[in-house]
Short mmCIF file of C-alpha atoms in Angstrom, two decimals:
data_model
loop_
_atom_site.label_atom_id
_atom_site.label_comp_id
_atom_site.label_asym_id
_atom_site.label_seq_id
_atom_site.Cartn_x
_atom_site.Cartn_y
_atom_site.Cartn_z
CA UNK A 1 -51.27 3.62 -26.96
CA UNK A 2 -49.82 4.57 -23.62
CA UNK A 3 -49.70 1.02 -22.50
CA UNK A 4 -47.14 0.39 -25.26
CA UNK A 5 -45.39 3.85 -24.51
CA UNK A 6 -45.15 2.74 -20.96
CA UNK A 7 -43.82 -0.69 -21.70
CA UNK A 8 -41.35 0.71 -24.54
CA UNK A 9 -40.05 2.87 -21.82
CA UNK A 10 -39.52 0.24 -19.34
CA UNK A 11 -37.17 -2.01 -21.77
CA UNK A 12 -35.64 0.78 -22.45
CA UNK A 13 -34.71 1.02 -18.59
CA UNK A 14 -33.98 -2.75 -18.65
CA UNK A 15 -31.46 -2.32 -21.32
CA UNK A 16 -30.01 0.05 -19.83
CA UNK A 17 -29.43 -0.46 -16.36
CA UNK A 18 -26.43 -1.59 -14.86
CA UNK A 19 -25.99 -5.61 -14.68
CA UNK A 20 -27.17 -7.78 -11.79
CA UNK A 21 -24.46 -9.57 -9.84
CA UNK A 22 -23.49 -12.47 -11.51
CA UNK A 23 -24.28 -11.20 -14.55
CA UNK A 24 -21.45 -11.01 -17.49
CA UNK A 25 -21.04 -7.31 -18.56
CA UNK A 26 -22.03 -7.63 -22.27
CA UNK A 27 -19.44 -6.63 -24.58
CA UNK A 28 -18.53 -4.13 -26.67
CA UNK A 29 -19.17 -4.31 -30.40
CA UNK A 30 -16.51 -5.42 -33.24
CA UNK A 31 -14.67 -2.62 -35.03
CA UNK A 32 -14.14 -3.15 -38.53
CA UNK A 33 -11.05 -0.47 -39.76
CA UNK A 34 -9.36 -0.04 -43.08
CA UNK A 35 -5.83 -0.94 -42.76
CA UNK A 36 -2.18 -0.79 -44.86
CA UNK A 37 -1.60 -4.09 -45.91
CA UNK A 38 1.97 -2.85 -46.04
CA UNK A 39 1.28 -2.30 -42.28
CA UNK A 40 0.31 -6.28 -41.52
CA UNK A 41 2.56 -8.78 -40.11
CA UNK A 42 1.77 -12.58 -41.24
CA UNK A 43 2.16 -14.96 -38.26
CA UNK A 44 1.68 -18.26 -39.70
CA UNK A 45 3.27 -19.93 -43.09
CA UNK A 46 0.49 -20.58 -46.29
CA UNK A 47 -0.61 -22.72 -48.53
CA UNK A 48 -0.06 -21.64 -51.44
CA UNK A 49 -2.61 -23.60 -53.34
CA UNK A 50 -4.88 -22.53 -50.68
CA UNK A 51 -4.03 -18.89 -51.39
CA UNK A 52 -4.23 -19.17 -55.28
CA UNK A 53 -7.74 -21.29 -54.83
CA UNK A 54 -8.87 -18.63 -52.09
CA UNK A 55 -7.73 -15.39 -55.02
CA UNK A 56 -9.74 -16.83 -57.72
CA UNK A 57 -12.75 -16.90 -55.19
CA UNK A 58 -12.09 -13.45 -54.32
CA UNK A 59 -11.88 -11.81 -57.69
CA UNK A 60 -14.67 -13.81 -58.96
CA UNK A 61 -17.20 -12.21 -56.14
CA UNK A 62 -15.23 -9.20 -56.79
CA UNK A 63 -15.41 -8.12 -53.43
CA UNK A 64 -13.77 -8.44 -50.12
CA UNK A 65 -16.39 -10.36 -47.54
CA UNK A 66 -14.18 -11.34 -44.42
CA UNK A 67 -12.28 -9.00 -41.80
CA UNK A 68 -9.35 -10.17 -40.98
CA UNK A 69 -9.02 -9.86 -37.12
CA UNK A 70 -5.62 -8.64 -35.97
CA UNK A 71 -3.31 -7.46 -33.16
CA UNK A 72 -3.90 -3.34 -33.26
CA UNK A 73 -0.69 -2.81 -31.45
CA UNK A 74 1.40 -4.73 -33.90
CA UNK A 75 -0.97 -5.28 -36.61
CA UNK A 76 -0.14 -9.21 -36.45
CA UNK A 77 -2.71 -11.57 -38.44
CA UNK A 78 -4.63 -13.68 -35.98
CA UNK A 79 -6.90 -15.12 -38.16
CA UNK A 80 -6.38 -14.74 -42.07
CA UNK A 81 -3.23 -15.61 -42.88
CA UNK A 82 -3.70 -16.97 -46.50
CA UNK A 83 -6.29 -14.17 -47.26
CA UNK A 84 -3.23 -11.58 -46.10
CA UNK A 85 -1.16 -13.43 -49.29
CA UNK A 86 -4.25 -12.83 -51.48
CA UNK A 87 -4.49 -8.98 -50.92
CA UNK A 88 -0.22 -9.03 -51.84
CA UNK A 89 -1.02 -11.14 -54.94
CA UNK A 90 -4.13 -8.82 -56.01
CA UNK A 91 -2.05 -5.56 -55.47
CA UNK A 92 -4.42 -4.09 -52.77
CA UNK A 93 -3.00 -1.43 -50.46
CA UNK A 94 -6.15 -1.76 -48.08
CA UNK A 95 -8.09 -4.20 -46.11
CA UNK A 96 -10.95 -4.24 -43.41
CA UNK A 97 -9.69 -5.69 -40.50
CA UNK A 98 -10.87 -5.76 -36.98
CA UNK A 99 -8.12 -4.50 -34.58
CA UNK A 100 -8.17 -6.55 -31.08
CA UNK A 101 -5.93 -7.25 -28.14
CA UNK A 102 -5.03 -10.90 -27.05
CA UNK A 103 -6.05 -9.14 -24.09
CA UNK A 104 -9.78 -9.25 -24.99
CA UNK A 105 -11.85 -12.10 -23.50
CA UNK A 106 -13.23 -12.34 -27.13
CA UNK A 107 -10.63 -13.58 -28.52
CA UNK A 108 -9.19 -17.77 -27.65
CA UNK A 109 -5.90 -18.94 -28.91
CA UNK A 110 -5.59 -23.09 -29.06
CA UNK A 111 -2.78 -24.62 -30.55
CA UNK A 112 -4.22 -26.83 -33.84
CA UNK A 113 -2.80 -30.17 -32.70
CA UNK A 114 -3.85 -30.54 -29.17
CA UNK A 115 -6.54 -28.42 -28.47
CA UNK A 116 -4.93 -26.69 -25.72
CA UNK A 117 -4.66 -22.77 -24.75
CA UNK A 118 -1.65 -21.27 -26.69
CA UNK A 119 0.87 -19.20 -25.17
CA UNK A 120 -0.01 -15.69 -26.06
CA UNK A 121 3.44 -14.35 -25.05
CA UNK A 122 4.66 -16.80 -27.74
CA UNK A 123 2.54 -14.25 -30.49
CA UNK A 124 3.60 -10.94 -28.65
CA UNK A 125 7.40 -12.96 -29.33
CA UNK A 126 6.62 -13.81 -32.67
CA UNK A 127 5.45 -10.37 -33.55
CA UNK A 128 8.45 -8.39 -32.19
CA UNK A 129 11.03 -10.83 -34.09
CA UNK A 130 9.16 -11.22 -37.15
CA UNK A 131 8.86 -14.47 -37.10
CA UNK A 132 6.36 -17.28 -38.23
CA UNK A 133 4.77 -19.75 -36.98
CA UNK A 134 4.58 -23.17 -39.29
CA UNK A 135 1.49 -23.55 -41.32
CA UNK A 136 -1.65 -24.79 -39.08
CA UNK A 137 0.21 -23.87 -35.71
CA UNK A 138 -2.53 -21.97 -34.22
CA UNK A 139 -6.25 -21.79 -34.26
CA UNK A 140 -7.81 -18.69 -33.09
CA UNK A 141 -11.83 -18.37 -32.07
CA UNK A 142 -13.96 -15.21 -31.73
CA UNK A 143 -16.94 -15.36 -29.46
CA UNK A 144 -19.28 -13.55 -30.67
CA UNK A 145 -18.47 -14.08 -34.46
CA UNK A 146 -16.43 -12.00 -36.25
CA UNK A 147 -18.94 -9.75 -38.66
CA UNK A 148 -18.78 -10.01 -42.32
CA UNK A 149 -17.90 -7.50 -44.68
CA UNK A 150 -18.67 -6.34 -48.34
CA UNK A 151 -16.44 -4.42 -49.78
CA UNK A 152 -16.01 -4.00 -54.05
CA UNK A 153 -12.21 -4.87 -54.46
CA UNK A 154 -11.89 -1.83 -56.38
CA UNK A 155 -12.21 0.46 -52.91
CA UNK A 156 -9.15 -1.65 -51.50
CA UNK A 157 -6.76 -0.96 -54.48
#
């Protein structure tokens, strides 16, 4: 019994004791946040058969499953475009997002058609204009995964 005290104890100090050199800080958790949908910019152009297809999906499972990760300065959509359209077409005033920075090491920003890094002040640009982007202009990665959600539809209305 104290054996297992003592070694509980000791991964506690592990876990919390500062990182070696060399080692990568660990991060902080994801923030999921109910948001205005009235407050959320769209960067990039839709689909719209996408968006219908993606609606009927939606209201079938009845609930809302995926955060949509955006810019919490300027509440820009990096990620979720097409589900944005969905909330406007259901009449939601709400939707779980995860506010980040393109600051945040978390968060890459390639450009669909080559692969390589995207310029971020291009977004920041986009954002303060109100601009978009054409449809499939950028593709944005999250590392470690965004989390999932489940959220009745009726809480978001």
């Amino acid at each position: 019994m104290r054996e297992e005290r003592n070694r509980a104890i000791a991964i506690a100090r592990q876990a919390l004791a500062p990182p070696r050199a060399g080692m990568a800080m660990p991060q902080p958790p994801y923030i999921v946040a109910l948001r205005s949908v009235a407050l959320l910019r769209a960067s990039e152009c839709v689909d719209q058969d996408q968006v219908l297809e993606l609606a009927k999906k939606i209201q079938t499972e009845g609930q809302w499953t995926q955060p949509i990760p955006i810019d919490g300065h300027s509440g820009l959509v990096m990620d979720g475009n097409h589900r944005l359209r969905v909330a406007h077409l259901l009449g939601l005033r709400r939707l779980p997002c995860i506010p980040l920075s393109y600051e945040d090491p978390r968060v890459q920003v390639r450009c669909w058609k080559t692969g390589q890094d995207f310029e971020r002040q291009r977004l920041s640009e986009l954002a303060r204009r109100e601009l978009l982007l054409p449809f499939k202009t950028t593709r944005h990665s999250f590392s470690p995964c965004l989390p999932q959600s489940e959220i009745p539809l009726e809480l978001l209305c």
